[in-house]
Coordinates of N, CA and C in Angstrom, one line a residue:
X9 N -23.3 -81.5 125.2 CA -23.4 -81.1 123.6 C -23.5 -82.2 123.2
X10 N -24.6 -83.0 122.1 CA -24.3 -83.9 121.2 C -23.2 -84.4 120.8
X11 N -23.1 -85.4 121.0 CA -21.5 -85.7 120.0 C -22.3 -86.5 118.5
X12 N -22.4 -85.1 117.7 CA -23.1 -85.7 115.9 C -21.8 -85.8 115.4
X13 N -20.8 -85.5 115.6 CA -19.5 -86.2 114.4 C -18.6 -86.9 115.3
X14 N -17.8 -88.3 114.5 CA -17.0 -88.5 115.0 C -15.9 -88.6 114.0
X15 N -15.8 -88.2 113.2 CA -14.9 -89.0 112.5 C -14.7 -87.4 111.2
X16 N -13.1 -86.8 111.7 CA -12.9 -85.6 111.1 C -11.9 -86.0 109.8
X17 N -11.9 -85.5 108.3 CA -11.8 -86.2 107.6 C -10.7 -84.6 106.1
X18 N -9.9 -84.8 106.4 CA -9.5 -83.3 105.2 C -8.9 -84.1 104.2
X19 N -8.9 -83.0 103.8 CA -9.0 -83.4 102.1 C -8.1 -82.1 101.4
X20 N -7.6 -82.0 100.0 CA -6.7 -81.0 99.1 C -7.8 -80.4 98.5
X21 N -7.6 -79.5 98.9 CA -8.5 -78.0 98.0 C -9.4 -78.2 96.9
X22 N -10.8 -77.6 96.5 CA -11.4 -77.0 96.3 C -12.8 -78.2 96.2
X23 N -13.8 -77.8 95.3 CA -14.9 -78.7 95.6 C -14.9 -80.4 94.6
X24 N -13.9 -80.0 93.8 CA -13.9 -81.7 93.1 C -12.8 -82.2 94.4
X25 N -12.1 -82.1 94.4 CA -11.5 -83.2 95.7 C -12.5 -83.6 96.8
X26 N -13.9 -82.3 97.3 CA -14.6 -82.6 98.7 C -15.4 -83.6 97.9
X27 N -15.7 -84.1 96.6 CA -16.3 -84.5 96.4 C -15.7 -86.3 95.9
X28 N -15.0 -86.0 95.4 CA -14.2 -87.1 95.5 C -13.6 -87.5 96.8
X29 N -13.4 -87.0 97.5 CA -13.0 -87.1 99.1 C -14.2 -88.4 99.9
X30 N -15.4 -87.9 98.9 CA -16.8 -88.1 100.0 C -16.8 -89.5 98.9
X31 N -16.8 -89.7 97.7 CA -16.9 -90.8 97.3 C -16.1 -91.9 97.6
X32 N -14.9 -91.6 98.1 CA -14.0 -92.6 98.1 C -14.8 -92.6 100.0
X33 N -14.7 -91.8 100.6 CA -15.3 -92.5 102.3 C -16.2 -92.7 102.0
X34 N -17.3 -93.4 101.1 CA -18.7 -94.0 100.5 C -18.3 -95.4 100.0
X35 N -17.1 -95.5 99.2 CA -16.7 -96.5 98.9 C -15.7 -97.4 99.9
X36 N -15.3 -96.8 100.8 CA -14.6 -97.4 102.1 C -15.7 -98.1 103.3
X37 N -16.5 -97.4 103.4 CA -17.0 -97.3 104.4 C -18.8 -97.8 104.8
X38 N -18.6 -97.9 102.9 CA -20.2 -97.9 102.7 C -21.5 -97.3 103.0
X39 N -22.3 -98.0 103.6 CA -23.4 -97.4 104.2 C -23.1 -97.1 105.6
X40 N -22.2 -97.0 105.8 CA -22.0 -97.1 107.1 C -21.5 -95.8 108.0
X41 N -21.2 -94.6 106.8 CA -21.0 -93.8 107.2 C -22.0 -92.1 106.3
X42 N -22.0 -91.3 107.6 CA -22.9 -90.2 107.3 C -22.3 -89.0 107.3
X43 N -22.1 -87.9 106.3 CA -21.9 -86.7 106.1 C -22.4 -85.7 106.6
X44 N -21.7 -85.5 108.0 CA -22.6 -84.3 108.8 C -22.6 -83.0 108.4
X45 N -21.4 -82.5 107.8 CA -21.4 -81.2 107.8 C -19.9 -81.5 107.1
X46 N -19.9 -80.2 105.9 CA -18.5 -80.0 104.9 C -18.4 -78.5 105.6
X47 N -16.9 -78.3 105.8 CA -16.0 -77.0 105.5 C -15.1 -76.7 104.7
X48 N -14.8 -75.3 104.0 CA -13.5 -75.9 103.0 C -12.4 -76.6 103.8
X49 N -12.3 -78.1 103.2 CA -11.1 -79.0 103.4 C -11.3 -79.9 103.8
X50 N -12.4 -80.3 104.5 CA -12.9 -80.7 106.2 C -14.3 -81.4 105.8
X51 N -14.3 -82.8 106.1 CA -15.5 -83.3 106.1 C -15.8 -83.8 107.4
X52 N -16.9 -83.5 108.2 CA -17.5 -84.5 109.3 C -18.2 -84.9 108.6
X53 N -17.8 -86.4 109.6 CA -18.8 -87.1 109.2 C -19.1 -88.1 110.6
X54 N -20.5 -89.3 110.6 CA -20.8 -89.6 112.0 C -20.8 -91.5 111.2
X55 N -19.9 -92.1 111.7 CA -20.1 -93.3 111.5 C -20.0 -94.0 112.9
X56 N -20.3 -95.8 112.6 CA -20.8 -96.6 114.2 C -20.1 -96.4 115.2
X57 N -18.1 -96.9 114.5 CA -17.0 -97.1 115.3 C -15.4 -96.6 114.0
X58 N -15.2 -95.1 115.5 CA -14.5 -94.3 114.6 C -13.0 -94.5 114.4
X59 N -12.5 -95.5 115.2 CA -11.2 -96.3 115.3 C -11.4 -97.3 114.3
X60 N -12.3 -98.4 114.1 CA -12.4 -99.4 112.7 C -12.6 -98.5 111.0
X61 N -13.7 -97.4 111.2 CA -12.9 -97.0 110.0 C -12.3 -96.1 110.0
X62 N -11.1 -95.5 110.5 CA -10.1 -95.5 110.4 C -8.7 -96.8 109.5
X63 N -9.0 -98.0 109.9 CA -8.6 -99.3 110.5 C -8.9 -99.0 108.5
X64 N -10.3 -99.2 108.6 CA -11.0 -99.3 106.9 C -10.6 -98.8 105.6
X65 N -10.7 -96.8 106.5 CA -10.0 -96.0 105.0 C -8.2 -96.5 105.5
X66 N -7.7 -96.7 106.0 CA -6.1 -96.9 105.7 C -6.0 -97.9 104.9
X67 N -6.6 -99.1 105.3 CA -6.5 -100.1 104.4 C -6.9 -100.0 102.9
X68 N -7.5 -99.0 103.2 CA -8.2 -99.1 101.4 C -8.0 -97.7 100.4
X69 N -7.6 -96.8 101.1 CA -7.1 -95.5 100.4 C -6.7 -95.6 98.9
X70 N -7.3 -95.3 98.0 CA -6.0 -95.5 96.5 C -4.8 -94.5 96.6
X71 N -3.9 -94.7 95.8 CA -2.3 -94.3 96.2 C -2.3 -92.5 96.2
X72 N -3.7 -92.0 94.9 CA -3.8 -91.2 94.7 C -4.7 -90.4 95.7
X73 N -5.3 -90.7 96.2 CA -6.2 -90.5 96.9 C -6.4 -88.7 97.6
X74 N -7.4 -87.9 97.6 CA -7.8 -86.3 98.1 C -7.5 -86.4 99.4
X75 N -7.8 -87.8 99.9 CA -8.1 -87.2 102.0 C -6.5 -87.2 101.9
X76 N -5.9 -86.3 103.0 CA -4.9 -85.8 104.0 C -4.9 -86.8 105.1
X77 N -6.2 -86.7 105.8 CA -5.8 -87.2 107.6 C -7.4 -87.4 107.2
X78 N -7.3 -88.4 108.4 CA -7.9 -89.1 109.1 C -8.5 -88.9 110.8
X79 N -9.1 -88.4 111.1 CA -8.9 -88.3 113.0 C -10.2 -88.7 113.3
X80 N -9.8 -89.1 114.2 CA -11.6 -90.1 114.8 C -11.4 -89.3 116.3
X81 N -12.5 -88.9 116.3 CA -13.1 -87.9 117.9 C -14.2 -89.0 118.5
X82 N -13.3 -88.6 119.7 CA -14.0 -89.6 121.0 C -15.3 -88.5 121.7
X83 N -14.8 -87.3 121.5 CA -15.7 -86.3 122.2 C -16.0 -84.8 121.5
X84 N -17.0 -84.9 121.5 CA -17.1 -82.7 121.2 C -17.2 -82.4 122.2
X85 N -17.4 -81.5 122.7 CA -17.6 -80.2 123.6 C -17.9 -79.1 123.5
X86 N -17.7 -77.9 124.5 CA -17.9 -76.3 123.8 C -16.6 -76.5 124.5
X87 N -15.9 -75.1 123.7 CA -14.5 -74.8 123.2 C -14.2 -74.3 124.2
X88 N -14.4 -74.5 125.2 CA -13.8 -73.9 127.1 C -12.7 -74.4 127.8
X89 N -11.8 -74.0 128.0 CA -11.1 -74.7 128.3 C -11.4 -75.9 129.5
X90 N -12.5 -75.5 130.4 CA -12.4 -76.3 131.6 C -13.2 -77.9 130.8
X91 N -14.4 -77.7 130.1 CA -15.0 -78.6 129.7 C -13.6 -79.7 128.7
X92 N -12.8 -79.2 128.0 CA -11.7 -80.0 127.3 C -11.1 -80.7 128.4
X93 N -10.5 -79.9 129.5 CA -9.7 -80.7 130.5 C -10.7 -81.6 130.9
X94 N -11.6 -81.5 131.2 CA -12.9 -82.6 131.7 C -13.0 -83.4 130.9
X95 N -13.0 -83.3 129.6 CA -13.1 -84.5 128.6 C -11.8 -85.1 128.3
X96 N -10.6 -84.6 128.4 CA -9.4 -85.1 127.9 C -8.8 -86.0 129.5
X97 N -9.4 -85.6 130.5 CA -9.4 -86.5 131.8 C -9.9 -88.0 131.6
X98 N -11.2 -87.7 131.3 CA -12.2 -88.8 131.1 C -11.0 -89.7 130.3
X99 N -10.7 -89.3 129.0 CA -10.1 -90.1 127.7 C -9.2 -90.6 128.5
X100 N -8.2 -90.4 129.1 CA -7.2 -90.6 129.4 C -7.3 -91.5 130.5
X101 N -7.9 -91.7 131.4 CA -8.7 -92.9 132.1 C -8.7 -93.9 131.5
X102 N -9.5 -93.7 130.3 CA -9.5 -94.8 129.3 C -8.0 -95.3 128.1
X103 N -7.1 -94.5 127.9 CA -6.7 -94.8 127.1 C -4.8 -95.6 128.0
X104 N -4.4 -96.1 126.8 CA -3.0 -97.2 127.7 C -2.4 -96.4 128.4
X105 N -1.3 -97.4 129.0 CA -0.3 -96.5 129.3 C 1.3 -95.9 129.0
X106 N 1.3 -95.3 129.2 CA 2.5 -94.1 128.8 C 3.0 -93.1 129.0
X107 N 4.0 -92.2 128.1 CA 3.7 -90.9 128.2 C 3.1 -90.5 127.0
X108 N 2.6 -89.1 127.0 CA 1.4 -87.9 126.2 C 2.4 -86.9 125.9
X109 N 1.3 -86.9 125.3 CA 1.9 -85.2 124.3 C 0.4 -84.7 124.1
X110 N 0.3 -83.3 124.1 CA -0.7 -82.3 124.2 C -1.0 -81.8 122.5
X111 N -1.8 -81.4 122.1 CA -1.4 -80.9 120.5 C -2.7 -80.1 120.6
X112 N -3.1 -78.8 120.1 CA -4.0 -78.3 119.9 C -4.1 -77.5 119.0
X113 N -4.9 -77.7 118.0 CA -5.4 -77.2 116.5 C -6.6 -75.8 117.2
X114 N -6.2 -74.5 116.8 CA -7.3 -73.5 117.0 C -7.2 -73.2 118.5
X115 N -7.9 -72.4 119.1 CA -8.4 -71.7 120.2 C -9.0 -72.0 120.4
X116 N -8.8 -72.3 122.0 CA -10.0 -72.1 123.2 C -10.0 -71.5 123.7
X117 N -11.2 -70.9 125.0 CA -11.2 -69.8 125.7 C -10.9 -70.2 127.6
X118 N -10.7 -69.4 128.2 CA -10.1 -69.5 129.3 C -11.6 -69.1 130.3
X119 N -11.4 -69.5 131.8 CA -12.0 -68.7 132.4 C -13.1 -67.6 131.7
X120 N -12.6 -67.0 131.6 CA -13.1 -65.9 131.3 C -13.9 -64.9 129.9
X121 N -13.4 -66.2 129.2 CA -14.2 -66.7 127.8 C -13.5 -65.7 126.9
X122 N -11.8 -64.9 127.5 CA -11.1 -64.9 126.1 C -10.1 -66.0 125.5
X123 N -9.9 -65.6 124.6 CA -8.7 -67.4 123.2 C -7.7 -67.3 124.1
X124 N -7.1 -68.5 124.4 CA -6.2 -68.4 124.8 C -5.3 -69.3 123.3
X125 N -3.6 -69.1 123.9 CA -2.9 -69.5 123.4 C -2.5 -70.5 123.5
X126 N -2.7 -71.5 122.3 CA -2.4 -73.0 122.3 C -1.9 -73.5 122.8
X127 N 0.0 -73.1 123.3 CA 0.2 -73.5 124.0 C 0.0 -73.7 125.7
X128 N -0.5 -72.4 125.9 CA -1.2 -72.3 127.4 C -2.3 -73.4 127.6
X129 N -3.0 -73.2 126.3 CA -4.1 -74.7 126.6 C -3.7 -75.9 126.3
X130 N -2.5 -75.9 125.6 CA -1.7 -77.4 126.1 C -1.4 -77.7 127.8
X131 N -0.7 -76.4 127.6 CA -0.3 -76.8 129.1 C -1.2 -76.8 130.6
X132 N -2.6 -76.0 130.0 CA -3.5 -76.0 131.0 C -4.0 -77.9 130.9
X133 N -4.2 -78.1 129.7 CA -4.7 -79.9 129.3 C -3.8 -80.3 130.5
X134 N -2.6 -80.5 130.3 CA -1.6 -81.4 130.9 C -1.3 -81.2 132.5
X135 N -1.9 -80.2 132.8 CA -1.7 -79.6 134.2 C -2.5 -81.2 135.5
X136 N -2.3 -81.6 136.2 CA -2.2 -82.8 137.0 C -2.6 -84.2 136.2
X137 N -1.8 -84.1 135.2 CA -2.1 -85.7 134.2 C -0.8 -86.4 135.2
X138 N -1.0 -87.9 135.6 CA 0.0 -88.4 136.1 C 0.7 -89.0 135.1
X139 N 1.4 -88.9 133.9 CA 1.8 -89.2 132.9 C 3.3 -88.3 132.5
X140 N 4.5 -89.1 132.1 CA 5.4 -88.4 131.6 C 4.8 -87.9 130.1
X141 N 5.8 -86.5 130.2 CA 5.5 -86.1 128.5 C 6.4 -86.7 128.3
X142 N 5.8 -86.7 127.0 CA 6.8 -87.0 125.6 C 6.5 -86.4 123.9
X143 N 7.1 -85.4 124.0 CA 6.5 -84.5 122.5 C 6.9 -84.8 121.2
X144 N 8.2 -85.5 121.9 CA 8.9 -86.1 120.5 C 8.1 -87.7 119.8
X145 N 7.7 -88.7 120.6 CA 7.2 -89.8 120.3 C 6.2 -90.2 121.4
X146 N 5.1 -89.3 122.0 CA 3.9 -90.3 122.9 C 3.8 -91.5 122.4
X147 N 3.4 -92.1 123.5 CA 2.7 -93.5 123.1 C 1.2 -93.3 123.5
X148 N 0.7 -91.3 123.7 CA -1.0 -91.6 123.7 C -0.6 -89.8 123.5
X149 N -1.6 -89.4 122.3 CA -1.6 -88.1 122.0 C -2.6 -87.8 122.1
X150 N -3.2 -86.5 123.1 CA -4.1 -85.7 123.2 C -4.1 -84.7 122.3
X151 N -5.4 -84.7 121.2 CA -5.0 -84.0 119.8 C -7.2 -83.2 120.2
X152 N -6.7 -82.1 119.7 CA -8.1 -81.4 120.7 C -7.4 -80.3 119.0
X153 N -9.0 -80.4 118.2 CA -9.3 -79.7 117.3 C -10.5 -78.8 117.8
X154 N -10.1 -77.5 117.5 CA -11.7 -76.6 117.4 C -12.0 -76.5 115.5
X155 N -13.1 -76.6 116.1 CA -14.5 -76.4 114.4 C -15.4 -75.6 114.5
X156 N -15.9 -74.9 113.3 CA -16.5 -74.4 113.4 C -17.8 -74.8 112.4
X157 N -19.1 -75.1 113.2 CA -20.0 -75.7 112.0 C -21.5 -75.5 112.4
X158 N -22.1 -74.6 111.2 CA -23.1 -74.4 111.0 C -23.0 -72.6 111.8
X159 N -21.7 -72.3 112.1 CA -22.0 -71.3 113.2 C -21.6 -71.2 114.5
X160 N -22.0 -73.0 114.5 CA -21.1 -72.8 116.0 C -19.7 -73.4 116.1
X161 N -19.3 -72.8 117.3 CA -17.6 -73.4 117.6 C -17.7 -74.5 118.7
X162 N -17.1 -75.4 118.3 CA -17.0 -77.4 119.0 C -15.5 -77.3 119.2
X163 N -15.2 -78.1 119.8 CA -13.8 -79.0 120.3 C -14.1 -80.2 120.1
X164 N -13.4 -80.8 119.4 CA -13.4 -82.3 118.8 C -12.5 -83.0 119.7
X165 N -12.3 -83.9 120.1 CA -11.3 -84.4 121.5 C -10.9 -86.0 121.0
X166 N -9.8 -86.1 120.5 CA -9.2 -87.4 120.7 C -7.9 -87.5 121.3
X167 N -8.3 -89.4 122.1 CA -7.1 -89.0 122.9 C -6.7 -90.8 122.8
X168 N -5.7 -91.3 122.3 CA -4.9 -92.4 122.1 C -3.6 -92.4 121.3
X169 N -3.4 -93.5 120.5 CA -1.9 -94.1 120.4 C -2.3 -93.0 119.1
X170 N -1.3 -92.4 118.4 CA -0.8 -91.6 118.0 C -1.1 -92.1 115.6
X171 N -0.8 -93.3 116.6 CA -1.0 -94.2 114.5 C -2.6 -94.4 114.1
X172 N -3.8 -94.1 115.5 CA -4.8 -93.6 114.8 C -5.5 -92.4 114.3
X173 N -4.3 -91.8 114.0 CA -4.7 -90.5 113.3 C -3.7 -90.9 112.1
X174 N -4.7 -90.9 110.9 CA -4.4 -91.2 109.3 C -4.0 -90.0 109.0
X175 N -2.3 -89.7 108.8 CA -1.8 -89.1 107.6 C -1.3 -89.6 106.6
X176 N -2.3 -89.6 105.5 CA -1.7 -89.9 104.1 C -0.2 -89.3 103.9
X177 N 0.3 -88.6 104.1 CA 1.7 -88.0 104.2 C 2.3 -89.1 105.2
X178 N 1.9 -89.2 106.1 CA 3.0 -90.3 106.9 C 3.5 -91.7 105.6
X179 N 1.9 -91.8 105.2 CA 2.1 -93.4 104.6 C 2.6 -93.5 103.2
X180 N 3.0 -92.0 102.6 CA 3.4 -92.2 101.8 C 5.2 -92.2 101.8
X181 N 5.3 -91.9 102.7 CA 6.8 -91.3 102.8 C 7.1 -90.1 102.9

């Protein structure tokens, strides 16, 4: 599957908040952001470098921003456990050393096509990973978000330091 978005931005509910979030993204990232799709409270965008985009957004957000979270996406794959596990294993080779944790947001499908419980999916993704698990303060977070865009489900995968996922709630204390 083509990697057609590489940034997920969540925002406060409502159409006015969506318009404001898009305007703020365009202000902070100028012409380097392409809005691929939107869903309730979510914006899917394409940028040249998702890590740089998160840093620029973090540095320029207004105090009353409607943006809640900004998640860089390194892979977009089919939402089945095999595709996600392969993507995670590849990305973990590039991630820095240290402990890890897995968070699954949404439901993946198992080898039979049945929906998996999030916990079961996280355990399957973690199988065979040669790193210590640290659920409270990992060095590397594996974050998988299942999304539906234009009638098609996909799994967006991020593997990296937890600090790369921008949470405005954490910024504001």
